[in-house]
Amino acid sequence: VEDRDVDENGRVELILHNSGATPFSIAPVGAGYAVQVSGVLDRESRDMWELKLEARDHGVPVRRQHRDIVVKVVDVNDSPPVFSKQLFNCNVSEIAEQGTEIFRVYATDDDMGINAEITYSIVGVTSVGKSNDHLNTRISFSINSVTGVIATGSQLDREARESVELKVEARDGGSPSLSTTCVVVVKILDYNDNDPRFDERHYTTLIPEDAPVGSEVLKVVATDVDDGGTTPLTYSIKEYYSAAESLFAIHPKSGVI
């Protein structure tokens, strides 16, 4: 700031109005002045400040001039991505075709530009069920790195695994980048794709010829791995040989002949 007058008429004072309401202050530096940061800046809360400067001399009458300074706060990558929840649940049928979209995760980032560009990835998989084949479990699902859409990556098998927990990461494009994770629990729904199986291929038993009607001859047992082996089965005699048709019957629920 210059004033061509001399003595008190040329002695200049610079004032920053409303400095108490802004994170800025002004201080003499060498032959001039510097606007300095005196508080905490947060672009996500406010990205621009308008400062009003007044330069005035000490003459009589006082002469003054005003200038406005616009300060734009540049973004730095200080906000990580945020999911709306930390745990999500979804279902998928075990006969879903490869590439079937089953769920979408979405994260937001309060930063801007590349600092807010989010990339999604599956960083962990936990299988719940009989299978310990973590490799096949991992490739059973994929995620679109841009949209966050989760899809089946291979054929599923409810009898091998009942559900899968996917640990999904959202990472921004800042440097250094920031990230956060959530868990997506995928329940694999059963489809009736397995036949019941008897515990024996052939059954043989003996019965005395004078056994009264209603005598238990044999009990057969079958299981069905669909729906965790809890599906109720119905027994029936499919075919009779010789004259046995009128001699034997089977209980439809217990399998007792």
Coordinates of C-alpha atoms in Angstrom, one line a residue:
V1 CA 0.0 0.0 0.0
E2 CA 1.5 3.4 -1.0
D3 CA 0.5 7.0 0.0
R4 CA 2.4 9.8 -1.8
D5 CA 1.8 12.2 1.1
V6 CA 4.4 12.6 3.8
D7 CA 4.5 12.4 7.6
E8 CA 1.2 11.5 9.2
N9 CA -0.6 12.1 6.0
G10 CA 1.4 9.3 4.4
R11 CA 1.4 6.9 7.3
V12 CA -0.9 4.1 6.2
E13 CA -2.9 1.5 8.3
L14 CA -4.4 -1.6 6.7
I15 CA -7.6 -3.0 8.3
L16 CA -9.3 -6.4 7.6
H17 CA -12.9 -6.0 8.5
N18 CA -14.8 -8.7 10.3
S19 CA -11.5 -10.6 10.8
G20 CA -13.0 -12.1 13.9
A21 CA -15.6 -13.9 11.9
T22 CA -13.1 -15.3 9.4
P23 CA -10.2 -17.7 9.7
F24 CA -7.9 -14.9 8.3
S25 CA -5.9 -12.0 9.7
I26 CA -3.6 -9.4 8.3
A27 CA -0.1 -8.5 9.5
P28 CA 2.8 -6.3 8.3
V29 CA 5.5 -8.1 6.5
G30 CA 8.5 -6.1 5.4
A31 CA 7.3 -3.1 3.5
G32 CA 3.9 -4.5 2.9
Y33 CA 1.2 -6.6 4.5
A34 CA 0.2 -10.3 4.3
V35 CA -3.2 -12.0 4.6
Q36 CA -2.6 -15.0 6.8
V37 CA -4.6 -18.1 7.8
S38 CA -5.4 -17.7 11.5
G39 CA -8.1 -20.4 11.9
V40 CA -9.2 -23.8 10.6
L41 CA -10.2 -24.1 7.0
D42 CA -12.7 -26.7 5.8
R43 CA -13.6 -26.7 2.2
E44 CA -16.5 -29.1 2.8
S45 CA -18.1 -26.6 5.0
R46 CA -17.2 -23.4 3.1
D47 CA -15.2 -23.2 -0.1
M48 CA -15.0 -19.4 -0.5
W49 CA -14.4 -16.3 1.6
E50 CA -14.9 -12.7 0.7
L51 CA -12.6 -10.4 2.7
K52 CA -12.9 -6.6 2.9
L53 CA -9.8 -4.5 3.2
E54 CA -9.5 -0.9 4.2
A55 CA -6.4 1.2 3.8
R56 CA -6.5 4.6 5.5
D57 CA -4.0 7.3 6.4
H58 CA -3.6 9.3 9.5
G59 CA -4.2 12.7 7.9
V60 CA -6.9 15.1 8.6
P61 CA -9.3 14.5 7.0
V62 CA -8.6 10.7 6.9
R63 CA -8.5 9.4 3.4
R64 CA -9.2 5.7 2.7
Q65 CA -9.7 3.1 0.0
H66 CA -11.4 -0.3 0.0
R67 CA -10.6 -3.5 -1.8
D68 CA -12.3 -6.9 -1.8
I69 CA -10.3 -10.1 -1.8
V70 CA -11.9 -13.4 -2.7
V71 CA -10.2 -16.5 -1.2
K72 CA -11.1 -19.8 -2.8
V73 CA -10.3 -22.8 -0.6
V74 CA -8.7 -25.6 -2.6
D75 CA -9.7 -29.2 -1.8
V76 CA -7.3 -31.6 -0.2
N77 CA -8.1 -35.3 0.3
D78 CA -9.1 -35.2 3.9
S79 CA -12.5 -36.9 3.7
P80 CA -12.7 -40.7 3.2
P81 CA -15.6 -42.3 1.3
V82 CA -18.7 -43.2 3.5
F83 CA -21.2 -46.0 3.0
S84 CA -24.8 -45.3 4.2
K85 CA -24.5 -48.5 6.4
Q86 CA -21.8 -50.8 7.5
L87 CA -23.8 -54.0 6.9
F88 CA -26.1 -54.9 4.0
N89 CA -28.1 -58.0 3.3
C90 CA -29.3 -59.5 0.0
N91 CA -30.5 -62.8 -1.5
V92 CA -29.7 -64.7 -4.6
S93 CA -31.0 -68.0 -6.0
E94 CA -28.4 -70.8 -6.4
I95 CA -29.5 -71.2 -10.0
A96 CA -28.9 -67.6 -10.9
E97 CA -26.9 -67.3 -14.1
Q98 CA -23.4 -66.0 -14.2
G99 CA -23.4 -62.2 -14.3
T100 CA -26.8 -61.8 -12.5
E101 CA -26.8 -58.5 -10.7
I102 CA -27.8 -59.0 -7.1
F103 CA -27.0 -55.8 -5.2
R104 CA -25.4 -52.3 -5.4
V105 CA -23.3 -50.6 -2.8
Y106 CA -22.9 -46.8 -2.9
A107 CA -20.5 -44.5 -1.1
T108 CA -20.2 -40.8 -1.0
D109 CA -17.2 -38.5 -0.6
D110 CA -17.3 -34.9 0.6
D111 CA -14.2 -34.0 -1.3
M112 CA -14.2 -32.9 -4.9
G113 CA -12.6 -33.8 -8.2
I114 CA -10.4 -36.8 -8.3
N115 CA -10.4 -36.8 -4.5
A116 CA -14.1 -37.8 -4.7
E117 CA -13.8 -40.3 -7.5
I118 CA -14.6 -43.7 -5.8
T119 CA -13.4 -47.1 -6.9
Y120 CA -15.1 -50.3 -5.5
S121 CA -13.5 -53.7 -4.9
I122 CA -14.1 -56.9 -3.0
V123 CA -11.2 -57.2 -0.6
G124 CA -12.4 -60.1 1.6
V125 CA -14.7 -63.2 1.3
T126 CA -16.0 -65.4 4.1
S127 CA -18.1 -68.5 3.2
V128 CA -20.7 -69.9 5.6
G129 CA -21.4 -73.6 4.8
K130 CA -19.7 -76.8 4.1
S131 CA -17.2 -75.6 1.5
N132 CA -13.7 -74.5 2.4
D133 CA -12.8 -73.7 -1.2
H134 CA -12.0 -70.0 -0.7
L135 CA -10.8 -69.6 -4.2
N136 CA -14.1 -70.7 -5.8
T137 CA -16.0 -68.6 -3.2
R138 CA -14.0 -65.5 -4.1
I139 CA -14.7 -65.9 -7.8
S140 CA -18.4 -66.6 -7.2
F141 CA -19.0 -62.8 -7.0
S142 CA -17.6 -59.7 -8.8
I143 CA -18.2 -56.0 -8.4
N144 CA -18.2 -53.2 -11.0
S145 CA -15.4 -50.9 -9.8
V146 CA -17.3 -47.8 -11.0
T147 CA -21.0 -48.5 -10.3
G148 CA -20.6 -50.7 -7.2
V149 CA -22.9 -53.3 -8.7
I150 CA -22.3 -56.8 -7.3
A151 CA -23.0 -59.7 -9.6
T152 CA -22.5 -63.5 -9.6
G153 CA -19.2 -64.5 -11.1
S154 CA -19.8 -68.3 -11.4
Q155 CA -22.4 -71.0 -10.7
L156 CA -23.6 -71.0 -7.1
D157 CA -24.3 -74.1 -5.0
R158 CA -26.5 -73.7 -1.9
E159 CA -25.5 -77.2 -0.7
A160 CA -21.8 -76.1 -0.7
R161 CA -22.3 -72.7 1.0
E162 CA -25.4 -71.2 2.6
S163 CA -24.3 -67.6 2.6
V164 CA -21.2 -65.5 1.8
E165 CA -20.0 -62.4 3.5
L166 CA -18.3 -59.9 1.1
K167 CA -16.1 -57.2 2.4
V168 CA -16.4 -54.3 0.0
E169 CA -13.9 -51.4 -0.1
A170 CA -14.6 -47.9 -1.4
R171 CA -11.4 -46.0 -2.2
D172 CA -11.1 -42.5 -3.5
G173 CA -8.6 -41.2 -6.1
G174 CA -6.7 -38.8 -3.9
S175 CA -3.0 -39.0 -3.1
P176 CA -2.6 -40.5 -0.6
S177 CA -6.0 -42.2 -1.1
L178 CA -8.5 -42.8 1.6
S179 CA -10.8 -45.8 1.9
T180 CA -13.6 -47.4 4.0
T181 CA -15.3 -50.8 4.0
C182 CA -18.7 -52.4 4.5
V183 CA -19.9 -56.0 4.6
V184 CA -22.5 -57.4 2.3
V185 CA -24.1 -60.7 3.4
V186 CA -25.4 -62.7 0.5
K187 CA -27.8 -65.4 1.4
I188 CA -27.9 -68.2 -1.2
L189 CA -31.5 -69.4 -1.7
D190 CA -32.2 -73.1 -2.2
Y191 CA -33.6 -74.6 -5.4
N192 CA -34.8 -78.1 -5.6
D193 CA -32.0 -79.5 -7.7
N194 CA -31.1 -82.6 -5.8
D195 CA -32.8 -86.0 -5.7
P196 CA -33.4 -87.7 -2.3
R197 CA -31.0 -90.5 -1.6
F198 CA -31.5 -93.7 0.4
D199 CA -28.9 -94.6 2.9
E200 CA -28.7 -98.1 1.4
R201 CA -28.8 -99.1 -2.2
H202 CA -30.4 -102.5 -1.4
Y203 CA -32.4 -103.6 1.7
T204 CA -32.8 -107.2 2.8
T205 CA -34.8 -108.5 5.7
L206 CA -36.5 -111.6 7.0
I207 CA -40.1 -111.9 8.3
P208 CA -41.8 -115.0 9.7
E209 CA -44.7 -116.3 7.6
D210 CA -47.1 -116.0 10.6
A211 CA -46.4 -112.3 11.3
P212 CA -49.6 -110.6 12.0
V213 CA -50.9 -107.7 9.8
G214 CA -49.3 -104.4 10.8
S215 CA -46.0 -106.0 11.8
E216 CA -43.0 -103.8 11.0
V217 CA -40.8 -105.4 8.4
L218 CA -38.2 -102.7 7.7
K219 CA -37.6 -99.0 8.0
V220 CA -36.0 -97.2 5.1
V221 CA -34.3 -93.8 5.5
A222 CA -33.6 -91.3 2.8
T223 CA -32.2 -87.7 2.9
D224 CA -32.3 -84.7 0.6
V225 CA -29.4 -82.2 0.8
D226 CA -31.7 -79.4 -0.5
D227 CA -32.5 -76.7 2.0
G228 CA -29.9 -78.1 4.5
G229 CA -31.5 -81.6 4.6
T230 CA -34.6 -80.4 6.4
T231 CA -37.0 -80.9 3.5
P232 CA -39.8 -83.4 4.5
L233 CA -39.8 -86.5 2.3
T234 CA -42.8 -88.7 1.3
Y235 CA -42.3 -92.4 0.9
S236 CA -44.2 -94.7 -1.4
I237 CA -43.8 -98.1 -2.9
K238 CA -43.2 -97.5 -6.6
E239 CA -43.4 -101.0 -7.9
Y240 CA -44.4 -104.4 -6.5
Y241 CA -43.1 -107.8 -7.6
S242 CA -45.3 -110.9 -7.9
A243 CA -48.1 -111.0 -5.4
A244 CA -46.5 -108.6 -2.9
E245 CA -48.9 -105.8 -3.7
S246 CA -51.6 -106.9 -1.4
L247 CA -49.2 -107.9 1.3
F248 CA -47.1 -104.8 2.1
A249 CA -47.5 -101.1 2.5
I250 CA -45.2 -98.2 3.6
H251 CA -45.9 -95.3 5.9
P252 CA -45.5 -92.1 3.8
K253 CA -43.8 -90.1 6.5
S254 CA -41.8 -92.6 8.6
G255 CA -40.6 -94.9 5.8
V256 CA -41.7 -98.0 7.9
I257 CA -42.8 -101.0 5.7

